[in-house]
């Protein structure tokens, strides 16, 4: 919509739409099945390889040339135009490899664009160790997957070592692995149960070790995203218009009440204040103030937002953690809290000290 006018896309596929890549692949496969055999036979192409929109063609220069091939491909559809790139000095780049044409054989090496940087998630970054090692596993898997000559293998291995050094990782020499055929099991794979944790640091790793003997696969995600860092608001948002976990502190004795709300914090504060004003003892916080003759402060000095979260089971768990924390300090006003041996909560509190 532009200036209250609805604009319809007549050609092509929507950028970023989940369905676009699937429709695009179906369309290309349709062209390959219906049009390509005729072109390959007409131009006597030796071989054809395609990955998404990157095509590698091997042809005999005695039967055709690159310009003729490009012209034929550009007749496949009026909305699709192909561009060509020929080998230079008997070399051509395709995907992540460089193909070297020799007199009697073809060699390959790893290709990196001139704009490539050796930046990985640094070793000192506060991310799950599995995420940090993912890129390293990819580099070594690629190194051992391609049939590289010894000098090319050593060159690529030196590049990997340099990348690891620049990102703070320890360099460990690996032996060149040989491919072995794996026997396929006739047993159907056992379904796996997964449990996801938000990674906040080493404390998360200590907690997940508790589940190492359980039949669970552990996965991590982080809240430290690029969107959070790149999003910028010029107006300061009121923290009390959100929902989550809050703490009410007595202004006279510093005793604390932990609570949660799925609404914003303002009505929850008003409910406690109303209970204090009209001596409604359903509020544990109001009951404490009334019984001890203490005062009720304003929202800024009385209510502290501990955690933002929407209503649901995770919010209940987070609330129990903060109640547990105050109970360990014998400072809570909630109902009798007797669960003092929660290993997960104790582990978090130990690591936060």
Short mmCIF file of C-alpha atoms in Angstrom, two decimals:
data_model
loop_
_atom_site.label_atom_id
_atom_site.label_comp_id
_atom_site.label_asym_id
_atom_site.label_seq_id
_atom_site.Cartn_x
_atom_site.Cartn_y
_atom_site.Cartn_z
CA UNK A 1 0.00 0.00 0.00
CA UNK A 2 1.36 3.41 -0.97
CA UNK A 3 -0.51 6.66 -0.13
CA UNK A 4 -3.66 4.60 0.56
CA UNK A 5 -3.34 2.94 -2.87
CA UNK A 6 -3.06 -0.85 -3.09
CA UNK A 7 -0.29 -1.91 -5.48
CA UNK A 8 -0.55 -5.40 -6.98
CA UNK A 9 2.56 -7.26 -8.14
CA UNK A 10 1.91 -8.54 -11.66
CA UNK A 11 5.18 -10.35 -12.38
CA UNK A 12 7.78 -12.25 -10.40
CA UNK A 13 7.71 -13.42 -6.81
CA UNK A 14 7.52 -11.45 -3.59
CA UNK A 15 10.92 -10.79 -2.02
CA UNK A 16 11.25 -12.52 1.35
CA UNK A 17 8.01 -14.50 1.10
CA UNK A 18 8.41 -18.09 2.44
CA UNK A 19 6.65 -19.52 -0.63
CA UNK A 20 8.84 -17.70 -3.18
CA UNK A 21 11.84 -20.04 -2.98
CA UNK A 22 9.63 -23.14 -3.35
CA UNK A 23 7.74 -21.75 -6.37
CA UNK A 24 11.02 -20.57 -7.90
CA UNK A 25 12.56 -24.06 -7.56
CA UNK A 26 9.48 -25.73 -9.05
CA UNK A 27 9.56 -23.33 -12.00
CA UNK A 28 13.26 -23.94 -12.70
CA UNK A 29 12.81 -27.70 -12.51
CA UNK A 30 9.91 -27.40 -14.94
CA UNK A 31 12.16 -25.54 -17.40
CA UNK A 32 14.91 -28.12 -16.95
CA UNK A 33 12.56 -31.01 -17.62
CA UNK A 34 10.77 -29.49 -20.61
CA UNK A 35 13.28 -27.19 -22.34
CA UNK A 36 16.79 -28.24 -21.37
CA UNK A 37 16.93 -31.66 -23.11
CA UNK A 38 16.29 -30.01 -26.49
CA UNK A 39 19.01 -27.37 -25.92
CA UNK A 40 21.51 -29.95 -24.65
CA UNK A 41 20.96 -32.13 -27.71
CA UNK A 42 21.06 -29.22 -30.14
CA UNK A 43 24.31 -27.74 -28.77
CA UNK A 44 25.83 -31.13 -27.81
CA UNK A 45 26.52 -30.05 -24.24
CA UNK A 46 28.88 -32.37 -22.35
CA UNK A 47 27.39 -31.82 -18.88
CA UNK A 48 25.10 -29.55 -16.92
CA UNK A 49 25.06 -28.80 -13.18
CA UNK A 50 22.63 -26.52 -11.38
CA UNK A 51 22.33 -25.33 -7.78
CA UNK A 52 19.45 -22.87 -7.25
CA UNK A 53 20.35 -20.14 -9.78
CA UNK A 54 24.02 -21.05 -10.35
CA UNK A 55 24.62 -23.17 -13.45
CA UNK A 56 27.84 -24.85 -14.57
CA UNK A 57 27.99 -26.07 -18.17
CA UNK A 58 30.73 -28.14 -19.78
CA UNK A 59 30.73 -27.92 -23.58
CA UNK A 60 32.91 -28.79 -26.56
CA UNK A 61 34.16 -25.63 -28.26
CA UNK A 62 34.21 -27.49 -31.61
CA UNK A 63 30.42 -27.75 -31.55
CA UNK A 64 29.31 -24.50 -29.87
CA UNK A 65 30.47 -21.43 -27.93
CA UNK A 66 29.44 -19.54 -24.80
CA UNK A 67 27.55 -16.82 -26.66
CA UNK A 68 25.40 -19.34 -28.51
CA UNK A 69 24.63 -21.14 -25.25
CA UNK A 70 23.68 -17.88 -23.51
CA UNK A 71 21.40 -16.89 -26.38
CA UNK A 72 19.63 -20.27 -26.27
CA UNK A 73 19.11 -20.07 -22.50
CA UNK A 74 17.75 -16.53 -22.77
CA UNK A 75 14.94 -17.82 -24.99
CA UNK A 76 13.62 -20.08 -22.21
CA UNK A 77 11.39 -17.36 -20.76
CA UNK A 78 10.93 -13.69 -21.68
CA UNK A 79 11.26 -12.59 -18.02
CA UNK A 80 14.52 -14.48 -17.32
CA UNK A 81 17.89 -13.31 -18.57
CA UNK A 82 21.05 -15.34 -17.97
CA UNK A 83 24.54 -13.86 -17.71
CA UNK A 84 27.63 -15.86 -18.55
CA UNK A 85 31.10 -16.15 -17.06
CA UNK A 86 33.86 -18.08 -18.78
CA UNK A 87 36.98 -19.64 -17.34
CA UNK A 88 40.11 -17.51 -17.09
CA UNK A 89 43.59 -19.03 -17.09
CA UNK A 90 41.90 -22.43 -17.17
CA UNK A 91 40.03 -21.67 -13.91
CA UNK A 92 36.43 -20.92 -13.03
CA UNK A 93 34.64 -20.39 -9.72
CA UNK A 94 31.47 -22.32 -8.97
CA UNK A 95 29.74 -22.06 -5.58
CA UNK A 96 32.51 -22.42 -2.97
CA UNK A 97 35.13 -24.10 -5.16
CA UNK A 98 37.54 -23.10 -7.91
CA UNK A 99 37.80 -25.63 -10.74
CA UNK A 100 41.26 -25.90 -12.33
CA UNK A 101 41.33 -27.49 -15.81
CA UNK A 102 44.50 -29.42 -16.55
CA UNK A 103 45.49 -31.35 -19.66
CA UNK A 104 44.47 -34.74 -18.31
CA UNK A 105 42.50 -34.00 -15.14
CA UNK A 106 40.48 -31.47 -13.18
CA UNK A 107 41.56 -30.19 -9.76
CA UNK A 108 39.59 -28.15 -7.25
CA UNK A 109 40.40 -25.71 -4.46
CA UNK A 110 38.32 -23.77 -1.94
CA UNK A 111 37.03 -20.45 -3.27
CA UNK A 112 36.39 -17.33 -1.19
CA UNK A 113 35.06 -14.06 -2.53
CA UNK A 114 37.31 -10.96 -2.32
CA UNK A 115 34.83 -9.48 0.19
CA UNK A 116 35.16 -12.49 2.51
CA UNK A 117 36.12 -11.76 6.12
CA UNK A 118 37.43 -14.30 8.61
CA UNK A 119 35.01 -13.19 11.33
CA UNK A 120 33.31 -15.92 13.36
CA UNK A 121 31.50 -15.75 16.69
CA UNK A 122 34.53 -14.97 18.91
CA UNK A 123 35.58 -17.53 21.50
CA UNK A 124 35.03 -14.97 24.28
CA UNK A 125 31.49 -14.16 23.12
CA UNK A 126 28.60 -14.97 25.46
CA UNK A 127 27.06 -17.58 23.15
CA UNK A 128 26.50 -21.33 23.48
CA UNK A 129 29.67 -23.27 22.75
CA UNK A 130 27.73 -25.34 20.18
CA UNK A 131 27.01 -22.17 18.19
CA UNK A 132 30.65 -21.09 18.35
CA UNK A 133 31.92 -24.45 17.08
CA UNK A 134 29.32 -24.77 14.31
CA UNK A 135 31.29 -22.65 11.85
CA UNK A 136 34.52 -24.46 12.75
CA UNK A 137 32.89 -27.85 12.14
CA UNK A 138 31.70 -26.59 8.77
CA UNK A 139 35.20 -25.46 7.77
CA UNK A 140 36.77 -28.80 8.70
CA UNK A 141 33.92 -30.84 7.19
CA UNK A 142 34.33 -28.99 3.91
CA UNK A 143 38.09 -29.48 4.06
CA UNK A 144 37.66 -33.24 4.42
CA UNK A 145 34.73 -33.58 2.00
CA UNK A 146 36.43 -32.32 -1.16
CA UNK A 147 39.13 -34.34 -2.91
CA UNK A 148 41.88 -31.72 -2.57
CA UNK A 149 45.49 -32.19 -3.57
CA UNK A 150 47.94 -32.26 -0.68
CA UNK A 151 49.21 -28.71 -1.28
CA UNK A 152 45.64 -27.36 -1.59
CA UNK A 153 44.64 -29.24 1.57
CA UNK A 154 47.53 -27.75 3.54
CA UNK A 155 46.82 -24.26 2.16
CA UNK A 156 43.17 -24.45 3.23
CA UNK A 157 44.14 -25.88 6.62
CA UNK A 158 46.48 -22.92 7.20
CA UNK A 159 43.64 -20.52 6.35
CA UNK A 160 41.39 -22.27 8.90
CA UNK A 161 44.11 -22.03 11.55
CA UNK A 162 44.48 -18.33 10.84
CA UNK A 163 40.69 -17.84 11.15
CA UNK A 164 40.68 -19.67 14.49
CA UNK A 165 43.61 -17.60 15.77
CA UNK A 166 41.98 -14.29 14.78
CA UNK A 167 38.80 -15.24 16.65
CA UNK A 168 40.51 -16.44 19.83
CA UNK A 169 40.13 -20.21 19.39
CA UNK A 170 42.79 -22.77 20.22
CA UNK A 171 44.36 -24.35 17.14
CA UNK A 172 44.29 -28.13 17.15
CA UNK A 173 45.96 -30.11 14.39
CA UNK A 174 43.60 -32.59 12.76
CA UNK A 175 44.53 -35.64 10.76
CA UNK A 176 43.18 -35.88 7.24
CA UNK A 177 40.10 -38.05 7.37
CA UNK A 178 39.29 -40.74 4.86
CA UNK A 179 35.74 -41.34 3.74
CA UNK A 180 34.22 -44.61 4.87
CA UNK A 181 30.98 -46.09 3.67
CA UNK A 182 28.47 -46.25 6.47
CA UNK A 183 26.14 -49.20 6.76
CA UNK A 184 22.54 -48.15 6.92
CA UNK A 185 20.57 -49.45 9.87
CA UNK A 186 17.27 -51.15 9.18
CA UNK A 187 15.92 -49.96 12.53
CA UNK A 188 13.76 -46.83 12.31
CA UNK A 189 15.32 -43.85 14.12
CA UNK A 190 14.08 -43.32 17.63
CA UNK A 191 12.15 -40.04 17.94
CA UNK A 192 14.01 -37.45 19.98
CA UNK A 193 12.58 -35.13 22.58
CA UNK A 194 14.01 -31.63 22.58
CA UNK A 195 14.17 -29.01 25.29
CA UNK A 196 15.13 -25.40 24.52
CA UNK A 197 16.91 -23.04 26.91
CA UNK A 198 17.62 -19.34 26.58
CA UNK A 199 21.39 -19.02 26.90
CA UNK A 200 22.45 -16.35 29.38
CA UNK A 201 25.97 -17.57 30.12
CA UNK A 202 27.81 -20.42 31.79
CA UNK A 203 24.97 -20.67 34.30
CA UNK A 204 22.79 -22.18 31.56
CA UNK A 205 25.39 -24.87 30.90
CA UNK A 206 25.51 -25.79 34.58
CA UNK A 207 21.73 -26.10 34.65
CA UNK A 208 21.49 -28.27 31.54
CA UNK A 209 24.01 -30.74 32.98
CA UNK A 210 21.26 -31.77 35.38
CA UNK A 211 19.40 -33.24 32.37
CA UNK A 212 22.36 -35.12 30.86
CA UNK A 213 21.01 -38.49 32.07
CA UNK A 214 17.47 -37.71 30.90
CA UNK A 215 16.22 -38.77 27.49
CA UNK A 216 16.30 -35.18 26.24
CA UNK A 217 18.18 -33.31 23.53
CA UNK A 218 19.22 -29.85 24.68
CA UNK A 219 19.11 -26.85 22.33
CA UNK A 220 19.91 -23.21 23.01
CA UNK A 221 18.77 -19.88 21.68
CA UNK A 222 19.90 -16.40 22.63
CA UNK A 223 18.00 -13.20 23.24
CA UNK A 224 21.10 -11.24 22.21
CA UNK A 225 19.98 -10.67 18.63
CA UNK A 226 20.97 -8.18 15.94
CA UNK A 227 17.43 -6.83 15.92
CA UNK A 228 17.78 -5.78 19.54
CA UNK A 229 21.05 -3.98 18.87
CA UNK A 230 20.01 -2.32 15.61
CA UNK A 231 16.53 -1.25 16.74
CA UNK A 232 16.58 2.23 18.16
CA UNK A 233 13.76 4.28 19.62
CA UNK A 234 14.07 7.99 20.33
CA UNK A 235 11.28 7.85 22.91
CA UNK A 236 11.86 6.17 26.24
CA UNK A 237 9.20 3.50 26.76
CA UNK A 238 7.36 3.27 30.06
CA UNK A 239 8.44 -0.01 31.69
CA UNK A 240 5.17 -0.30 33.60
CA UNK A 241 3.04 -0.73 30.46
CA UNK A 242 4.43 -4.23 29.91
CA UNK A 243 3.73 -7.52 31.72
CA UNK A 244 5.95 -9.86 33.70
CA UNK A 245 7.40 -10.31 37.21
CA UNK A 246 7.41 -7.48 39.75
CA UNK A 247 8.62 -6.92 43.30
CA UNK A 248 6.84 -4.71 45.86
CA UNK A 249 9.17 -3.47 48.61
CA UNK A 250 7.99 -2.15 51.96
CA UNK A 251 9.42 1.37 52.36
CA UNK A 252 9.81 0.89 56.13
CA UNK A 253 11.37 -2.57 56.55
CA UNK A 254 12.39 -3.58 52.98
CA UNK A 255 10.39 -6.82 53.10
CA UNK A 256 9.51 -7.88 49.55
CA UNK A 257 6.53 -9.41 47.82
CA UNK A 258 7.02 -11.12 44.43
CA UNK A 259 4.15 -11.27 41.97
CA UNK A 260 3.31 -11.65 38.30
CA UNK A 261 0.81 -10.13 35.90
CA UNK A 262 -0.24 -10.81 32.33
CA UNK A 263 -1.56 -7.26 32.06
CA UNK A 264 0.58 -4.15 32.40
CA UNK A 265 1.97 -3.33 35.84
CA UNK A 266 -0.21 -0.25 36.53
CA UNK A 267 -3.50 -2.07 37.30
CA UNK A 268 -1.65 -4.64 39.42
CA UNK A 269 -0.09 -1.85 41.49
CA UNK A 270 -3.51 -0.17 41.83
CA UNK A 271 -5.03 -3.43 43.11
CA UNK A 272 -2.45 -3.71 45.90
CA UNK A 273 -2.88 -0.04 46.77
CA UNK A 274 -6.68 -0.39 46.84
CA UNK A 275 -6.35 -3.41 49.15
CA UNK A 276 -4.19 -1.30 51.49
CA UNK A 277 -6.59 1.66 51.43
CA UNK A 278 -9.70 -0.42 52.18
CA UNK A 279 -7.99 -3.01 54.45
CA UNK A 280 -8.55 -5.91 52.08
CA UNK A 281 -6.25 -8.59 53.43
CA UNK A 282 -6.22 -10.73 50.27
CA UNK A 283 -3.05 -8.90 49.25
CA UNK A 284 -0.13 -10.25 51.29
CA UNK A 285 1.75 -7.01 50.71
CA UNK A 286 -1.17 -4.84 51.87
CA UNK A 287 -1.72 -7.14 54.86
CA UNK A 288 1.90 -6.67 55.96
CA UNK A 289 1.67 -2.86 55.71
CA UNK A 290 -1.63 -2.74 57.64
CA UNK A 291 -0.54 -5.11 60.42
CA UNK A 292 2.75 -3.28 61.00
CA UNK A 293 1.49 0.27 60.43
CA UNK A 294 3.79 0.84 57.46
CA UNK A 295 3.18 3.23 54.58
CA UNK A 296 2.42 2.59 50.89
CA UNK A 297 4.83 4.38 48.52
CA UNK A 298 4.37 5.50 44.93
CA UNK A 299 4.87 3.11 42.03
CA UNK A 300 8.41 4.24 41.22
CA UNK A 301 9.70 3.65 44.75
CA UNK A 302 7.54 0.63 45.63
CA UNK A 303 7.34 -1.51 42.49
CA UNK A 304 10.42 -2.90 40.75
CA UNK A 305 10.13 -4.74 37.42
CA UNK A 306 12.22 -7.91 37.64
CA UNK A 307 11.46 -9.59 34.33
CA UNK A 308 9.38 -8.81 31.24
CA UNK A 309 7.39 -11.74 29.88
CA UNK A 310 3.95 -12.57 28.58
CA UNK A 311 1.48 -14.70 30.53
CA UNK A 312 2.06 -18.44 30.51
CA UNK A 313 3.90 -21.37 32.09
CA UNK A 314 7.37 -19.79 31.72
CA UNK A 315 6.14 -16.79 33.71
CA UNK A 316 5.12 -19.10 36.58
CA UNK A 317 8.61 -20.63 36.67
CA UNK A 318 10.31 -17.24 36.63
CA UNK A 319 8.08 -16.06 39.47
CA UNK A 320 9.01 -19.13 41.55
CA UNK A 321 12.69 -18.39 40.99
CA UNK A 322 12.43 -14.84 42.32
CA UNK A 323 10.35 -16.01 45.28
CA UNK A 324 13.00 -18.65 45.94
CA UNK A 325 15.67 -15.95 45.83
CA UNK A 326 13.90 -13.79 48.41
CA UNK A 327 13.11 -16.86 50.55
CA UNK A 328 16.81 -17.74 50.71
CA UNK A 329 17.38 -14.27 52.20
CA UNK A 330 14.38 -14.70 54.54
CA UNK A 331 12.96 -11.53 53.06
CA UNK A 332 9.73 -12.56 51.30
CA UNK A 333 6.11 -11.75 52.07
CA UNK A 334 4.59 -14.44 49.85
CA UNK A 335 2.74 -17.44 51.20
CA UNK A 336 4.82 -19.96 53.12
CA UNK A 337 7.55 -21.01 50.72
CA UNK A 338 8.97 -24.38 51.71
CA UNK A 339 10.82 -25.47 48.54
CA UNK A 340 14.40 -24.78 49.63
CA UNK A 341 16.19 -27.56 47.71
CA UNK A 342 15.56 -26.55 44.10
CA UNK A 343 18.85 -27.57 42.41
CA UNK A 344 18.28 -25.44 39.33
CA UNK A 345 17.45 -22.27 41.28
CA UNK A 346 20.33 -22.86 43.69
CA UNK A 347 22.75 -23.34 40.78
CA UNK A 348 21.67 -20.06 39.19
CA UNK A 349 21.98 -18.16 42.48
CA UNK A 350 25.44 -19.63 43.15
CA UNK A 351 26.68 -18.58 39.72
CA UNK A 352 25.21 -15.08 40.08
CA UNK A 353 27.02 -14.39 43.33
#
